mmCIF file of C-alpha atoms and ligand atoms in Angstrom:
data_model
loop_
_atom_site.group_PDB
_atom_site.id
_atom_site.type_symbol
_atom_site.label_atom_id
_atom_site.label_comp_id
_atom_site.label_asym_id
_atom_site.label_seq_id
_atom_site.Cartn_x
_atom_site.Cartn_y
_atom_site.Cartn_z
ATOM 1 C CA UNK A 1 91.572 75.622 101.498
ATOM 2 C CA UNK A 2 93.745 72.355 100.705
ATOM 3 C CA UNK A 3 93.844 70.279 104.732
ATOM 4 C CA UNK A 4 96.773 68.251 105.097
ATOM 5 C CA UNK A 5 96.923 65.835 108.207
ATOM 6 C CA UNK A 6 100.091 65.170 108.863
ATOM 7 C CA UNK A 7 101.847 62.610 111.108
ATOM 8 C CA UNK A 8 103.849 64.905 113.467
ATOM 9 C CA UNK A 9 104.336 68.788 113.407
ATOM 10 C CA UNK A 10 107.935 67.412 112.397
ATOM 11 C CA UNK A 11 106.767 66.575 109.062
ATOM 12 C CA UNK A 12 104.460 69.605 108.981
ATOM 13 C CA UNK A 13 107.739 71.500 109.359
ATOM 14 C CA UNK A 14 109.245 69.563 106.708
ATOM 15 C CA UNK A 15 106.291 70.551 104.237
ATOM 16 C CA UNK A 16 105.946 74.123 105.095
ATOM 17 C CA UNK A 17 109.474 74.732 104.757
ATOM 18 C CA UNK A 18 109.496 72.879 101.076
ATOM 19 C CA UNK A 19 106.878 75.773 100.466
ATOM 20 C CA UNK A 20 109.008 78.511 101.937
ATOM 21 C CA UNK A 21 111.777 76.944 100.094
ATOM 22 C CA UNK A 22 110.080 77.220 96.991
ATOM 23 C CA UNK A 23 109.013 80.343 97.391
ATOM 24 C CA UNK A 24 111.951 82.261 97.627
ATOM 25 C CA UNK A 25 113.456 79.982 94.858
ATOM 26 C CA UNK A 26 110.648 81.400 92.444
ATOM 27 C CA UNK A 27 111.146 84.926 94.328
ATOM 28 C CA UNK A 28 114.373 85.198 96.222
ATOM 29 C CA UNK A 29 113.100 88.957 97.460
ATOM 30 C CA UNK A 30 109.796 87.479 99.251
ATOM 31 C CA UNK A 31 107.946 89.210 101.523
ATOM 32 C CA UNK A 32 107.068 86.175 104.286
ATOM 33 C CA UNK A 33 104.464 86.832 107.665
ATOM 34 C CA UNK A 34 105.913 85.468 110.736
ATOM 35 C CA UNK A 35 104.061 84.254 113.655
ATOM 36 C CA UNK A 36 104.908 83.436 117.342
ATOM 37 C CA UNK A 37 104.009 81.115 119.481
ATOM 38 C CA UNK A 38 104.701 77.333 119.912
ATOM 39 C CA UNK A 39 103.307 75.834 116.671
ATOM 40 C CA UNK A 40 105.668 77.012 113.991
ATOM 41 C CA UNK A 41 109.149 76.618 115.649
ATOM 42 C CA UNK A 42 109.267 73.475 114.561
ATOM 43 C CA UNK A 43 109.268 75.306 111.132
ATOM 44 C CA UNK A 44 111.513 77.973 112.080
ATOM 45 C CA UNK A 45 114.144 75.130 113.003
ATOM 46 C CA UNK A 46 113.683 73.357 109.930
ATOM 47 C CA UNK A 47 114.421 76.850 107.988
ATOM 48 C CA UNK A 48 117.217 77.513 110.414
ATOM 49 C CA UNK A 49 119.073 74.448 109.236
ATOM 50 C CA UNK A 50 118.312 74.331 105.626
ATOM 51 C CA UNK A 51 119.975 78.020 106.054
ATOM 52 C CA UNK A 52 122.691 76.596 107.757
ATOM 53 C CA UNK A 53 123.220 73.461 105.102
ATOM 54 C CA UNK A 54 123.364 76.252 102.730
ATOM 55 C CA UNK A 55 120.385 75.092 100.686
ATOM 56 C CA UNK A 56 118.340 78.344 101.431
ATOM 57 C CA UNK A 57 119.206 81.953 101.851
ATOM 58 C CA UNK A 58 116.733 85.099 103.629
ATOM 59 C CA UNK A 59 119.267 87.267 102.426
ATOM 60 C CA UNK A 60 116.713 89.135 99.911
ATOM 61 C CA UNK A 61 113.780 88.456 101.992
ATOM 62 C CA UNK A 62 111.337 91.053 104.011
ATOM 63 C CA UNK A 63 109.935 89.345 107.097
ATOM 64 C CA UNK A 64 106.715 91.068 108.766
ATOM 65 C CA UNK A 65 105.594 89.720 112.407
ATOM 66 C CA UNK A 66 102.162 89.299 112.758
ATOM 67 C CA UNK A 67 101.902 91.256 116.272
ATOM 68 C CA UNK A 68 103.429 92.732 119.396
ATOM 69 C CA UNK A 69 102.131 93.077 123.016
ATOM 70 C CA UNK A 70 101.962 96.429 123.774
ATOM 71 C CA UNK A 71 103.766 98.253 126.841
ATOM 72 C CA UNK A 72 106.486 95.629 127.180
ATOM 73 C CA UNK A 73 110.516 97.116 127.088
ATOM 74 C CA UNK A 74 111.923 96.260 123.673
ATOM 75 C CA UNK A 75 114.196 93.608 124.788
ATOM 76 C CA UNK A 76 111.990 92.116 127.124
ATOM 77 C CA UNK A 77 112.646 88.236 126.550
ATOM 78 C CA UNK A 78 108.492 87.339 126.039
ATOM 79 C CA UNK A 79 108.472 90.542 123.425
ATOM 80 C CA UNK A 80 107.278 88.844 120.360
ATOM 81 C CA UNK A 81 110.389 90.948 118.475
ATOM 82 C CA UNK A 82 112.889 89.296 121.050
ATOM 83 C CA UNK A 83 111.251 85.976 120.590
ATOM 84 C CA UNK A 84 111.516 86.062 116.595
ATOM 85 C CA UNK A 85 115.035 86.789 116.580
ATOM 86 C CA UNK A 86 115.517 84.074 119.143
ATOM 87 C CA UNK A 87 113.916 81.543 117.509
ATOM 88 C CA UNK A 88 114.869 82.545 113.938
ATOM 89 C CA UNK A 89 115.763 85.799 112.143
ATOM 90 C CA UNK A 90 119.114 86.561 114.361
ATOM 91 C CA UNK A 91 120.043 82.662 112.945
ATOM 92 C CA UNK A 92 119.991 83.236 109.385
ATOM 93 C CA UNK A 93 121.401 86.018 106.876
ATOM 94 C CA UNK A 94 117.990 88.326 106.677
ATOM 95 C CA UNK A 95 118.878 91.423 107.329
ATOM 96 C CA UNK A 96 118.344 93.306 110.714
ATOM 97 C CA UNK A 97 116.278 95.951 109.145
ATOM 98 C CA UNK A 98 114.439 93.975 106.874
ATOM 99 C CA UNK A 99 112.861 92.458 109.894
ATOM 100 C CA UNK A 100 109.330 94.687 111.174
ATOM 101 C CA UNK A 101 107.483 94.088 114.035
ATOM 102 C CA UNK A 102 104.782 96.487 115.021
ATOM 103 C CA UNK A 103 105.804 99.164 117.457
ATOM 104 C CA UNK A 104 104.435 97.951 120.756
ATOM 105 C CA UNK A 105 106.116 100.918 122.539
ATOM 106 C CA UNK A 106 104.870 103.746 120.041
ATOM 107 C CA UNK A 107 103.844 107.236 122.196
ATOM 108 C CA UNK A 108 100.916 107.131 119.166
ATOM 109 C CA UNK A 109 99.525 103.343 118.377
ATOM 110 C CA UNK A 110 97.402 104.710 115.401
ATOM 111 C CA UNK A 111 99.796 106.233 114.108
ATOM 112 C CA UNK A 112 102.467 102.999 114.442
ATOM 113 C CA UNK A 113 99.702 100.699 112.949
ATOM 114 C CA UNK A 114 99.280 103.111 110.368
ATOM 115 C CA UNK A 115 102.923 102.990 109.182
ATOM 116 C CA UNK A 116 102.917 99.668 109.729
ATOM 117 C CA UNK A 117 100.025 99.024 107.174
ATOM 118 C CA UNK A 118 102.333 101.677 104.891
ATOM 119 C CA UNK A 119 105.382 99.301 105.290
ATOM 120 C CA UNK A 120 103.488 96.551 104.328
ATOM 121 C CA UNK A 121 102.100 97.979 101.093
ATOM 122 C CA UNK A 122 105.925 99.779 100.337
ATOM 123 C CA UNK A 123 107.365 95.782 100.511
ATOM 124 C CA UNK A 124 104.458 94.806 97.761
ATOM 125 C CA UNK A 125 102.321 92.750 99.954
ATOM 126 C CA UNK A 126 102.768 89.324 101.814
ATOM 127 C CA UNK A 127 104.035 87.023 99.465
ATOM 128 C CA UNK A 128 103.397 83.748 102.500
ATOM 129 C CA UNK A 129 102.028 84.778 105.552
ATOM 130 C CA UNK A 130 102.924 81.907 108.400
ATOM 131 C CA UNK A 131 99.588 81.722 111.390
ATOM 132 C CA UNK A 132 99.148 79.874 114.295
ATOM 133 C CA UNK A 133 95.514 79.609 115.527
ATOM 134 C CA UNK A 134 94.891 80.680 119.138
ATOM 135 C CA UNK A 135 92.628 78.812 121.559
ATOM 136 C CA UNK A 136 89.663 80.966 120.878
ATOM 137 C CA UNK A 137 90.485 80.886 116.994
ATOM 138 C CA UNK A 138 92.356 84.119 117.137
ATOM 139 C CA UNK A 139 94.951 84.291 114.208
ATOM 140 C CA UNK A 140 97.583 87.055 115.097
ATOM 141 C CA UNK A 141 95.752 88.392 118.175
ATOM 142 C CA UNK A 142 92.805 89.245 116.162
ATOM 143 C CA UNK A 143 90.183 88.177 118.953
ATOM 144 C CA UNK A 144 86.818 87.122 118.516
ATOM 145 C CA UNK A 145 84.359 90.099 117.010
ATOM 146 C CA UNK A 146 87.363 91.287 114.838
ATOM 147 C CA UNK A 147 86.008 92.472 111.931
ATOM 148 C CA UNK A 148 87.010 90.226 108.901
ATOM 149 C CA UNK A 149 88.165 93.404 106.886
ATOM 150 C CA UNK A 150 90.053 94.761 110.050
ATOM 151 C CA UNK A 151 93.618 96.438 109.669
ATOM 152 C CA UNK A 152 96.479 96.709 111.783
ATOM 153 C CA UNK A 153 95.133 98.317 115.130
ATOM 154 C CA UNK A 154 95.358 98.190 118.992
ATOM 155 C CA UNK A 155 93.520 95.239 120.362
ATOM 156 C CA UNK A 156 92.587 93.901 123.973
ATOM 157 C CA UNK A 157 93.287 90.968 124.671
ATOM 158 C CA UNK A 158 90.546 88.226 125.924
ATOM 159 C CA UNK A 159 91.002 86.317 129.578
ATOM 160 C CA UNK A 160 91.461 83.324 127.602
ATOM 161 C CA UNK A 161 94.551 84.881 125.358
ATOM 162 C CA UNK A 162 96.215 85.999 128.636
ATOM 163 C CA UNK A 163 96.115 83.273 130.401
ATOM 164 C CA UNK A 164 97.035 80.670 127.518
ATOM 165 C CA UNK A 165 99.990 83.246 127.235
ATOM 166 C CA UNK A 166 100.458 83.977 130.617
ATOM 167 C CA UNK A 167 102.999 81.077 131.244
ATOM 168 C CA UNK A 168 105.500 83.006 128.866
ATOM 169 C CA UNK A 169 105.746 85.480 132.114
ATOM 170 C CA UNK A 170 107.961 85.025 134.996
ATOM 171 C CA UNK A 171 104.469 86.654 137.202
ATOM 172 C CA UNK A 172 100.526 86.379 135.782
ATOM 173 C CA UNK A 173 100.671 90.260 136.062
ATOM 174 C CA UNK A 174 103.376 90.668 133.767
ATOM 175 C CA UNK A 175 101.186 89.401 131.532
ATOM 176 C CA UNK A 176 100.406 92.568 129.072
ATOM 177 C CA UNK A 177 96.702 92.823 128.003
ATOM 178 C CA UNK A 178 96.972 94.683 124.760
ATOM 179 C CA UNK A 179 98.723 94.440 121.375
ATOM 180 C CA UNK A 180 98.890 95.827 118.145
ATOM 181 C CA UNK A 181 98.223 93.232 115.298
ATOM 182 C CA UNK A 182 97.892 92.967 111.822
ATOM 183 C CA UNK A 183 93.939 92.932 110.966
ATOM 184 C CA UNK A 184 92.391 90.327 109.330
ATOM 185 C CA UNK A 185 92.059 92.060 106.024
ATOM 186 C CA UNK A 186 95.737 92.283 106.071
ATOM 187 C CA UNK A 187 96.144 88.811 106.764
ATOM 188 C CA UNK A 188 93.910 87.911 103.637
ATOM 189 C CA UNK A 189 95.851 90.476 101.466
ATOM 190 C CA UNK A 190 98.588 87.712 101.765
ATOM 191 C CA UNK A 191 99.133 86.145 98.649
ATOM 192 C CA UNK A 192 99.186 82.648 100.088
ATOM 193 C CA UNK A 193 98.725 81.214 103.983
ATOM 194 C CA UNK A 194 100.100 78.614 105.776
ATOM 195 C CA UNK A 195 97.968 77.882 109.252
ATOM 196 C CA UNK A 196 99.715 75.190 111.350
ATOM 197 C CA UNK A 197 97.947 73.666 114.330
ATOM 198 C CA UNK A 198 98.703 70.736 116.150
ATOM 199 C CA UNK A 199 97.554 68.753 119.430
ATOM 200 C CA UNK A 200 93.963 67.759 120.811
ATOM 201 C CA UNK A 201 93.159 71.128 122.097
ATOM 202 C CA UNK A 202 93.428 72.894 118.856
ATOM 203 C CA UNK A 203 90.965 69.926 117.441
ATOM 204 C CA UNK A 204 87.847 72.474 118.076
ATOM 205 C CA UNK A 205 89.273 75.804 116.874
ATOM 206 C CA UNK A 206 90.611 73.663 113.529
ATOM 207 C CA UNK A 207 86.946 72.056 113.062
ATOM 208 C CA UNK A 208 85.212 75.349 113.563
ATOM 209 C CA UNK A 209 87.853 77.547 111.075
ATOM 210 C CA UNK A 210 87.799 74.625 108.298
ATOM 211 C CA UNK A 211 84.240 73.232 108.142
ATOM 212 C CA UNK A 212 82.332 76.283 110.436
ATOM 213 C CA UNK A 213 80.896 78.867 109.220
ATOM 214 C CA UNK A 214 82.503 81.861 108.092
ATOM 215 C CA UNK A 215 81.977 84.265 111.267
ATOM 216 C CA UNK A 216 83.705 86.973 112.834
ATOM 217 C CA UNK A 217 83.186 84.977 116.632
ATOM 218 C CA UNK A 218 86.020 82.706 114.541
ATOM 219 C CA UNK A 219 88.428 84.787 113.310
ATOM 220 C CA UNK A 220 90.210 81.780 111.504
ATOM 221 C CA UNK A 221 87.555 80.980 109.278
ATOM 222 C CA UNK A 222 87.893 83.934 107.272
ATOM 223 C CA UNK A 223 90.863 81.861 105.940
ATOM 224 C CA UNK A 224 87.773 80.240 104.276
ATOM 225 C CA UNK A 225 87.598 83.530 101.985
ATOM 226 C CA UNK A 226 91.325 83.665 100.745
ATOM 227 C CA UNK A 227 92.047 81.362 97.628
ATOM 228 C CA UNK A 228 95.269 80.101 98.732
ATOM 229 C CA UNK A 229 95.238 78.791 102.109
ATOM 230 C CA UNK A 230 97.243 75.610 103.386
ATOM 231 C CA UNK A 231 96.152 74.092 106.759
ATOM 232 C CA UNK A 232 98.994 71.785 108.110
ATOM 233 C CA UNK A 233 97.874 69.908 110.987
ATOM 234 C CA UNK A 234 98.638 66.794 113.070
ATOM 235 C CA UNK A 235 96.111 64.111 113.296
ATOM 236 C CA UNK A 236 95.283 65.160 117.394
ATOM 237 C CA UNK A 237 94.402 68.543 115.426
ATOM 238 C CA UNK A 238 92.333 66.649 112.930
ATOM 239 C CA UNK A 239 90.347 64.840 115.330
ATOM 240 C CA UNK A 240 86.878 66.769 114.814
ATOM 241 C CA UNK A 241 87.312 66.940 110.991
ATOM 242 C CA UNK A 242 84.031 66.051 109.686
ATOM 243 C CA UNK A 243 85.699 65.495 106.010
ATOM 244 C CA UNK A 244 89.206 63.608 106.983
ATOM 245 C CA UNK A 245 88.930 61.156 104.484
ATOM 246 C CA UNK A 246 88.283 63.361 101.573
ATOM 247 C CA UNK A 247 91.332 66.292 102.880
ATOM 248 C CA UNK A 248 93.230 62.490 102.906
ATOM 249 C CA UNK A 249 92.728 61.426 99.720
ATOM 250 C CA UNK A 250 92.460 65.559 97.632
ATOM 251 C CA UNK A 251 95.269 66.731 99.381
ATOM 252 C CA UNK A 252 97.792 63.580 100.716
ATOM 253 C CA UNK A 253 99.148 63.481 104.431
ATOM 254 C CA UNK A 254 98.462 60.133 106.548
ATOM 255 C CA UNK A 255 96.322 57.748 105.047
ATOM 256 C CA UNK A 256 94.205 55.986 107.290
HETATM 257 C C1 GLP B 301 99.415 83.927 120.255
HETATM 258 C C2 GLP B 301 100.108 84.357 118.671
HETATM 259 C C3 GLP B 301 98.987 83.986 117.720
HETATM 260 C C4 GLP B 301 99.641 82.171 118.185
HETATM 261 C C5 GLP B 301 98.758 81.845 119.283
HETATM 262 C C6 GLP B 301 98.323 80.173 119.161
HETATM 263 O O1 GLP B 301 98.240 84.604 120.759
HETATM 264 N N1 GLP B 301 99.962 85.865 118.596
HETATM 265 O O2 GLP B 301 99.849 84.352 116.459
HETATM 266 O O3 GLP B 301 98.963 81.576 116.596
HETATM 267 O O4 GLP B 301 99.269 82.383 120.452
HETATM 268 O O5 GLP B 301 99.971 80.398 120.007
HETATM 269 P P1 GLP B 301 100.245 78.579 119.636
HETATM 270 O O6 GLP B 301 100.874 78.416 118.390
HETATM 271 O O7 GLP B 301 101.652 78.355 120.911
HETATM 272 O O8 GLP B 301 99.290 77.718 120.541
#
């Protein structure tokens, strides 16, 4: 696990954008996995800027969203499908039909999840997965106790996750209680992974994910089992790490 301690989320975004750019240059039909939330926003903004400058094209890429709420109208402003179009995919040249989102309004959730897994296999898997991390250590919407071998499925959101995401909705009661999420096993199938986390509120889960035991109670700790993970964090999110001096010397980033 490569831990890069950055000056800011903007510096992290440049590093991550360089990784995405290199991936697409090496494989134009790259399959990207996309996270929602606020942490990857600077990365999406930087990728849009590079597209507008003509430095990168997404025309041959395929993209898969990590998760989607269950029960929101498809065009709801806070559905992840609408969110990713607003902040990223509608501003670049990826084909609309090449952007896949779990079907949060399916009549048969299980069938929708099975089809999602099939779509990923038909795309020959995800080359580069972008992740954030929830305040309880979830990745996607894999809440604590999620099997480390789990696949795309319906999940009930914890009270904490509902609280964390409720501010995006006009009324607390509008916040969904369930979602479809790629499983931890699905995420770990990606050939490479970037996790971005910033701010003091993420320091404890970053510490647990990077330096704690691998446990279903800390879903992000499962990334320790993956051979190609880059953690991009700022000083605040790194502030509980015990071995940050080693990470700085081994992986670069802010020198103390
Ligand atoms: C939601 C998303 C996750 C995201 C998390 C953290 O739970 N399902 O994919 O990583 O929020 O969001 P933020 O980056 O805003 O802290």
